[in-house]
Short mmCIF file of C-alpha atoms in Angstrom, two decimals:
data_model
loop_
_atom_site.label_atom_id
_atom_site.label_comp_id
_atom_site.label_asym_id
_atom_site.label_seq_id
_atom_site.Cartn_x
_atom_site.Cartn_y
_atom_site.Cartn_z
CA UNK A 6 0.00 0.00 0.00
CA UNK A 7 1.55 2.94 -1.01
CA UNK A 8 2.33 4.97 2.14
CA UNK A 9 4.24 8.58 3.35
CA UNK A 10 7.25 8.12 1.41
CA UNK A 11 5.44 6.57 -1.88
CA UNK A 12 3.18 9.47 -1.79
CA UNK A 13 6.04 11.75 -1.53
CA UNK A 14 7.61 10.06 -4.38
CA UNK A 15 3.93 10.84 -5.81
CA UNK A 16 4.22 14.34 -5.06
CA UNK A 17 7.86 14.87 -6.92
CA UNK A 18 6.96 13.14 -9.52
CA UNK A 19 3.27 15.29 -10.23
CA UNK A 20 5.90 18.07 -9.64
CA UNK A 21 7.97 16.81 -12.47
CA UNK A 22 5.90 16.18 -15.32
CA UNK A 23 2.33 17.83 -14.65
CA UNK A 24 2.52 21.12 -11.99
CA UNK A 25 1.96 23.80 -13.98
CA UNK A 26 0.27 22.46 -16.94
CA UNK A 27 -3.96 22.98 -19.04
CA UNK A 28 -6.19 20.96 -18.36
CA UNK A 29 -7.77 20.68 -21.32
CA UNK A 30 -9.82 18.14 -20.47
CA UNK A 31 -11.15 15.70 -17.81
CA UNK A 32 -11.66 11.59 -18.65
CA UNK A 33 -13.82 9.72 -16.12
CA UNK A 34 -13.09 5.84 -16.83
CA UNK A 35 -14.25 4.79 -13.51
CA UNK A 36 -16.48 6.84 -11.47
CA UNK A 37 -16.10 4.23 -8.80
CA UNK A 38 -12.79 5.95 -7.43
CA UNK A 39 -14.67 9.27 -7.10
CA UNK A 40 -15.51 10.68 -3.63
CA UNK A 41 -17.08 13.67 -5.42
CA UNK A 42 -19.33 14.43 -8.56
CA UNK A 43 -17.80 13.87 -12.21
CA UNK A 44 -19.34 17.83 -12.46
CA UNK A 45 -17.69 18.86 -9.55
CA UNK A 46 -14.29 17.31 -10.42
CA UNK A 47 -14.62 18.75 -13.72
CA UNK A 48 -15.11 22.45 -12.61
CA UNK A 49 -11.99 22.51 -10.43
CA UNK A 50 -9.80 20.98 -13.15
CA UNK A 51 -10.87 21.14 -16.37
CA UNK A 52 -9.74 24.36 -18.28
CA UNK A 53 -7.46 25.26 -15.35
CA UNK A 54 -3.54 24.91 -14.42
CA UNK A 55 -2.56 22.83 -11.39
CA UNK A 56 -0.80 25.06 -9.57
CA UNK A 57 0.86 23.80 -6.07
CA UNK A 58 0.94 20.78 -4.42
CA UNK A 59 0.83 19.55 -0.82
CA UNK A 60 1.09 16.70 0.80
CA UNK A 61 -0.22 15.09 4.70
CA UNK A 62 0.36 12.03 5.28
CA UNK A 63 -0.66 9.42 2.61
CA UNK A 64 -2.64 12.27 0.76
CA UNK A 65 -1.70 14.26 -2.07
CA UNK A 66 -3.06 17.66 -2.64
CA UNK A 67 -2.93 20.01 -6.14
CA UNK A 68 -4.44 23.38 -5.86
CA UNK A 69 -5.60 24.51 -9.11
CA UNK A 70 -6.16 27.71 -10.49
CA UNK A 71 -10.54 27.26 -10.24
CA UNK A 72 -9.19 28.26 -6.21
CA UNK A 73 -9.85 24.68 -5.49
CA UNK A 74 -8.16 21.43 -4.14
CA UNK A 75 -7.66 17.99 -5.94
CA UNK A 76 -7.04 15.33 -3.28
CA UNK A 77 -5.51 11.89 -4.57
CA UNK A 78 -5.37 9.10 -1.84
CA UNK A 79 -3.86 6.18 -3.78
CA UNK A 80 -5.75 3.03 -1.90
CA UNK A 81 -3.34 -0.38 -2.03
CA UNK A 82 -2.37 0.01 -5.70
CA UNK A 83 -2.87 3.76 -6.89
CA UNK A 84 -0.70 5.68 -8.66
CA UNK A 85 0.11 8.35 -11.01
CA UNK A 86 1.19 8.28 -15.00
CA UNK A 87 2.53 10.80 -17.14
CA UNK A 88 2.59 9.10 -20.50
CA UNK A 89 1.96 10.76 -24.66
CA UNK A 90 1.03 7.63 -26.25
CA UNK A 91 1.12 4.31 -24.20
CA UNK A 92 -2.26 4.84 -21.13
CA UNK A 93 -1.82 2.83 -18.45
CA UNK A 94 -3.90 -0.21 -18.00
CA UNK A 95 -6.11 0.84 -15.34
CA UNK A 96 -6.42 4.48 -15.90
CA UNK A 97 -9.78 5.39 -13.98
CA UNK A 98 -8.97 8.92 -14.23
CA UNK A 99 -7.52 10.76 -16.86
CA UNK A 100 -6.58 14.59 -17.19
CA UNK A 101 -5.39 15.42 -20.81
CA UNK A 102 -3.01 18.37 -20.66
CA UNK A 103 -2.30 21.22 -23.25
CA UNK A 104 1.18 20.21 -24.19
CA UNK A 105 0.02 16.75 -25.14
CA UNK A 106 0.79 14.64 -22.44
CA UNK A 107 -2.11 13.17 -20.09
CA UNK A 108 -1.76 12.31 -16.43
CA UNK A 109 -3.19 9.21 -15.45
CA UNK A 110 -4.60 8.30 -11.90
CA UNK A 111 -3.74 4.36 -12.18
CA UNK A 112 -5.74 1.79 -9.95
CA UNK A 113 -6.23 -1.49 -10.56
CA UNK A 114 -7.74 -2.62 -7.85
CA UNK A 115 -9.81 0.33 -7.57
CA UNK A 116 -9.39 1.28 -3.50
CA UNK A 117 -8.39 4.50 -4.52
CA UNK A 118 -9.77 7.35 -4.34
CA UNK A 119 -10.04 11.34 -5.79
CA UNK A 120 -11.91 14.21 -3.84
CA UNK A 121 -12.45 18.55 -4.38
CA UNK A 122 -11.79 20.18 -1.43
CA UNK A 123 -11.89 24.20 -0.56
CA UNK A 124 -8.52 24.20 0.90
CA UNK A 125 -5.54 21.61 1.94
CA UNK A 126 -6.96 22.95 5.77
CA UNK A 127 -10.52 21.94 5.30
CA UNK A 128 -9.55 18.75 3.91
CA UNK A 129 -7.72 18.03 6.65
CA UNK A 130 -10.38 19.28 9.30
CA UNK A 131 -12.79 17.54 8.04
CA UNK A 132 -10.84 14.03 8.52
CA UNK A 133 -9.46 14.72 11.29
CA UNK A 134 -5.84 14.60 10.42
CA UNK A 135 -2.96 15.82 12.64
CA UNK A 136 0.02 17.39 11.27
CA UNK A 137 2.04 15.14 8.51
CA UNK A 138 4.48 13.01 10.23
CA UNK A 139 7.28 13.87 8.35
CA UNK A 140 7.19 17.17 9.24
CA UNK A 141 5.54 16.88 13.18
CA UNK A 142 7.34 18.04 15.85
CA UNK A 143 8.10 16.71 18.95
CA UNK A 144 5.75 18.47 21.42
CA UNK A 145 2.71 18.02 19.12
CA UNK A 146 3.36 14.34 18.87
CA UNK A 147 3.70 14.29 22.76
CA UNK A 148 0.38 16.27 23.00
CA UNK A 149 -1.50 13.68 20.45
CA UNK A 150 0.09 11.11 22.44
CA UNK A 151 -1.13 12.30 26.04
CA UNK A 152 -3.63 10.63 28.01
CA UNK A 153 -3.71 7.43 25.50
CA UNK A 154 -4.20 4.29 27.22
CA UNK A 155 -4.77 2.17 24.00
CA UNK A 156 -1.79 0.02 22.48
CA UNK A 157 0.96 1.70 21.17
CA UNK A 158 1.05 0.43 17.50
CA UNK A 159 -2.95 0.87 16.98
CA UNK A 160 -2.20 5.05 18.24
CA UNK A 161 0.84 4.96 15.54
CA UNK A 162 -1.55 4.49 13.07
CA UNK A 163 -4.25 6.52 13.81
CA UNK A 164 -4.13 9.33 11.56
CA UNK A 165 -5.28 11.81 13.55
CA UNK A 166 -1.81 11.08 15.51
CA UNK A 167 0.59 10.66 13.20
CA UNK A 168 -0.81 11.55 9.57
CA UNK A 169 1.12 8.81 7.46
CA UNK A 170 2.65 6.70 9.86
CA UNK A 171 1.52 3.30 8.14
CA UNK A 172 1.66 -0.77 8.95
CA UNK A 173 5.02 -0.93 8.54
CA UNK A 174 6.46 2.09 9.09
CA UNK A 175 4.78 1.21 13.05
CA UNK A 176 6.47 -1.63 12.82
CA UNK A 177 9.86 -0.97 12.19
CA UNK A 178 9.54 2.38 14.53
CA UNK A 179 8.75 0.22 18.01
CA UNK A 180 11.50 -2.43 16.73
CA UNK A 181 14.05 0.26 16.68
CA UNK A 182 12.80 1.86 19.84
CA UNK A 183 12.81 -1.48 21.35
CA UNK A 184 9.02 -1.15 22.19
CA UNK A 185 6.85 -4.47 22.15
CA UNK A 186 3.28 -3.59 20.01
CA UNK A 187 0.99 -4.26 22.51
CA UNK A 188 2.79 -1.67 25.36
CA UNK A 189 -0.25 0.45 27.25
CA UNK A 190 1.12 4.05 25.80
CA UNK A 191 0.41 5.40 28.96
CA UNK A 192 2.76 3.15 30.48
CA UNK A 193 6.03 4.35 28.37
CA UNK A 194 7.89 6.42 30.06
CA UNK A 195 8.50 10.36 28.52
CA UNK A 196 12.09 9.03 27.64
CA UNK A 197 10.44 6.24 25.67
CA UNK A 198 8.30 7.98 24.33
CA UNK A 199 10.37 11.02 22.81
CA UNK A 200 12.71 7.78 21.31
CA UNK A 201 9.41 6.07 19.83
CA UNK A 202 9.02 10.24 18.10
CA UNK A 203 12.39 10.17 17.08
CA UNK A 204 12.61 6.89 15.19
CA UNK A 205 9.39 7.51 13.28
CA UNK A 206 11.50 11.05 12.11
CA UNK A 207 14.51 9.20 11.08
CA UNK A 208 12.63 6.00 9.30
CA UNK A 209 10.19 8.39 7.56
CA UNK A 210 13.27 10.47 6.48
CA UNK A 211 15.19 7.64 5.46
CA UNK A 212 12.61 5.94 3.75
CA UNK A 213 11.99 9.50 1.87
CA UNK A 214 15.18 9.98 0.71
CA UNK A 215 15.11 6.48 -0.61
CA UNK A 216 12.44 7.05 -2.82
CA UNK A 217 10.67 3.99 -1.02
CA UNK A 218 12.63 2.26 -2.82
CA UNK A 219 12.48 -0.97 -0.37
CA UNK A 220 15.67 -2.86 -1.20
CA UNK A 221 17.82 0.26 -0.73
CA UNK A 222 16.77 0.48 3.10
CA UNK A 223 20.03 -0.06 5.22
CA UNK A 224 20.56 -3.74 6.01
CA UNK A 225 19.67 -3.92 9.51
CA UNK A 226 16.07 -1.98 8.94
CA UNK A 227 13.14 -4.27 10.21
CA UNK A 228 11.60 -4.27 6.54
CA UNK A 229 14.07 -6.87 4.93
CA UNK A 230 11.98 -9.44 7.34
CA UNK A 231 8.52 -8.93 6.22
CA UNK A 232 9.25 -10.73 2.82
CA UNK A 233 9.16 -7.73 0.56
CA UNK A 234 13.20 -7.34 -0.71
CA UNK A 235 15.79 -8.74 -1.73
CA UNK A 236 17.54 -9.18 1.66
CA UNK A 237 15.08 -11.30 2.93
CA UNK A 238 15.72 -13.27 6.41
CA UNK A 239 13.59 -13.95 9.01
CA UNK A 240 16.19 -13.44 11.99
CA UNK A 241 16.36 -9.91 14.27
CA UNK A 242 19.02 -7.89 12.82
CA UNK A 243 20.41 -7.79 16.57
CA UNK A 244 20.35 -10.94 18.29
CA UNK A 245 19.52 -13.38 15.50
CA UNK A 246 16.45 -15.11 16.92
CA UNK A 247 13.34 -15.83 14.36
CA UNK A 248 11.31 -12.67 13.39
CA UNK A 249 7.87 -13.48 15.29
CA UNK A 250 4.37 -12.84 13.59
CA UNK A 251 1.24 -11.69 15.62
CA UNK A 252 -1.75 -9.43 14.80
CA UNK A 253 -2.13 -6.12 16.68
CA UNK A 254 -5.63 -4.25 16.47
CA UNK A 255 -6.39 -6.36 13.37
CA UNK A 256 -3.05 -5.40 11.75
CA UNK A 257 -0.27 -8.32 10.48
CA UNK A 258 2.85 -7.34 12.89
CA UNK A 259 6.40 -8.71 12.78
CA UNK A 260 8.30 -7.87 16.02
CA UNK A 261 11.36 -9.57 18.01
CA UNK A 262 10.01 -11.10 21.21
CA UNK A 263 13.83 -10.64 22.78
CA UNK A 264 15.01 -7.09 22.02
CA UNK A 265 11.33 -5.41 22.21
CA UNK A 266 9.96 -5.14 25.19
CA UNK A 267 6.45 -7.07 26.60
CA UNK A 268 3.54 -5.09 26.61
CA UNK A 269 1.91 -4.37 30.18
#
């Protein structure tokens, strides 16, 4: 699923190839993967430039100039193309641009999904997002933290925590802080707590300026044990003993029973 850093990939590439360019016109494949109207979509892009984009957490925002906000939230399998002559596959949203080129909204399995919005702020109000991970800082994550009794991975994910903190972005932030999933938050101690903040700063900024690319993560992130890259292994990058799998609020978790700590 493509999470904070893929959508920041997103971002630089829209930046790349589209910001700045005529819509000339707006291709609706799929209404499916539409949150608003066709009309309504239509009347913020079509015959207008996209103009600036924005990002929080796994969403992407493009003001245009209509004063308006596109939102793309790319689902498991979303993402963008900038092609002349060869569509994508799955293109359930096309915008066909003035110089020639189209940008393509690309989904096959169609959990993706595009919204208007007033302003990046009111999109963000009205879902209840906190401040993009990436960029949070420390004393708002301790205040979204404070008075949370719930497990410690389920409150990394909640959005309105930690906007773009994902499965296994949690998951490789309590291994490095040496925090077992199921620890009460309320029973980490501030120390623990500041080191749980400044993993998910370095991971998300590693992981960023790896251009998600998965296999490029240093060797001894968590990652290479899920099954996903090259450097597969199921042993702890620190002691050696077998990766263990559990579910955690619902969510597949890999953890190291020795080096992270039991949950209270």
């Amino acid at each position: 699923m493509p999470e904070l850093p893929e959508v920041e990939r997103f971002k630089q590439y829209f930046e790349g190839t589209a910001l700045h360019q005529k819509v000339i016109e707006v291709e609706i494949a799929d209404a499916g993967v539409l949150t608003c109207t066709a009309e309504a979509l239509k009347a913020v892009t079509e015959k207008h430039t996209f103009d600036k984009t924005d990002r929080i957490g796994k969403y992407l925002f493009i003001e245009t100039s209509a004063g308006k906000v596109l939102m793309i939230h790319f689902g498991m399998s979303g993402s963008l193309k900038y092609y002349r002559d060869d569509p994508p596959r799955f293109g359930r949203v096309v915008f066909h641009l003035a110089n020639g080129f189209h940008l393509a909204f690309d989904c096959p399995r169609k959990f993706g999904r595009i919204d208007v919005a007033d302003s990046v702020k009111a999109y963000q109000a009205k879902k209840k997002l906190s401040t993009d991970a990436y960029q949070m800082s420390w004393e708002e994550f301790e205040q979204n933290t404070a008075g949370r009794k719930g497990l410690i991975k389920p409150l990394l994910l909640n959005q309105q925590v930690a906007a773009g903190v994902g499965n296994w972005i949690a998951d490789e932030i309590l291994f490095q802080a040496r925090v077992h999933p199921e620890t009460r938050t309320n029973k980490l101690s501030k120390d623990e707590l500041r080191l749980v903040y400044d993993k998910m700063r370095d991971i998300l900024h590693t992981a960023v300026s790896y251009e998600a690319n998965y296999n490029n993560y240093p060797k001894d992130y968590f990652i290479h044990r899920r099954g996903w890259t090259d450097q597969n292994t199921e042993n702890c990058p620190n002691c050696g003993t077998k990766v263990h799998y559990m579910k955690v609020g619902g969510r597949a978790t890999y953890l190291c029973e020795v080096c992270q700590i039991q949950g209270v």
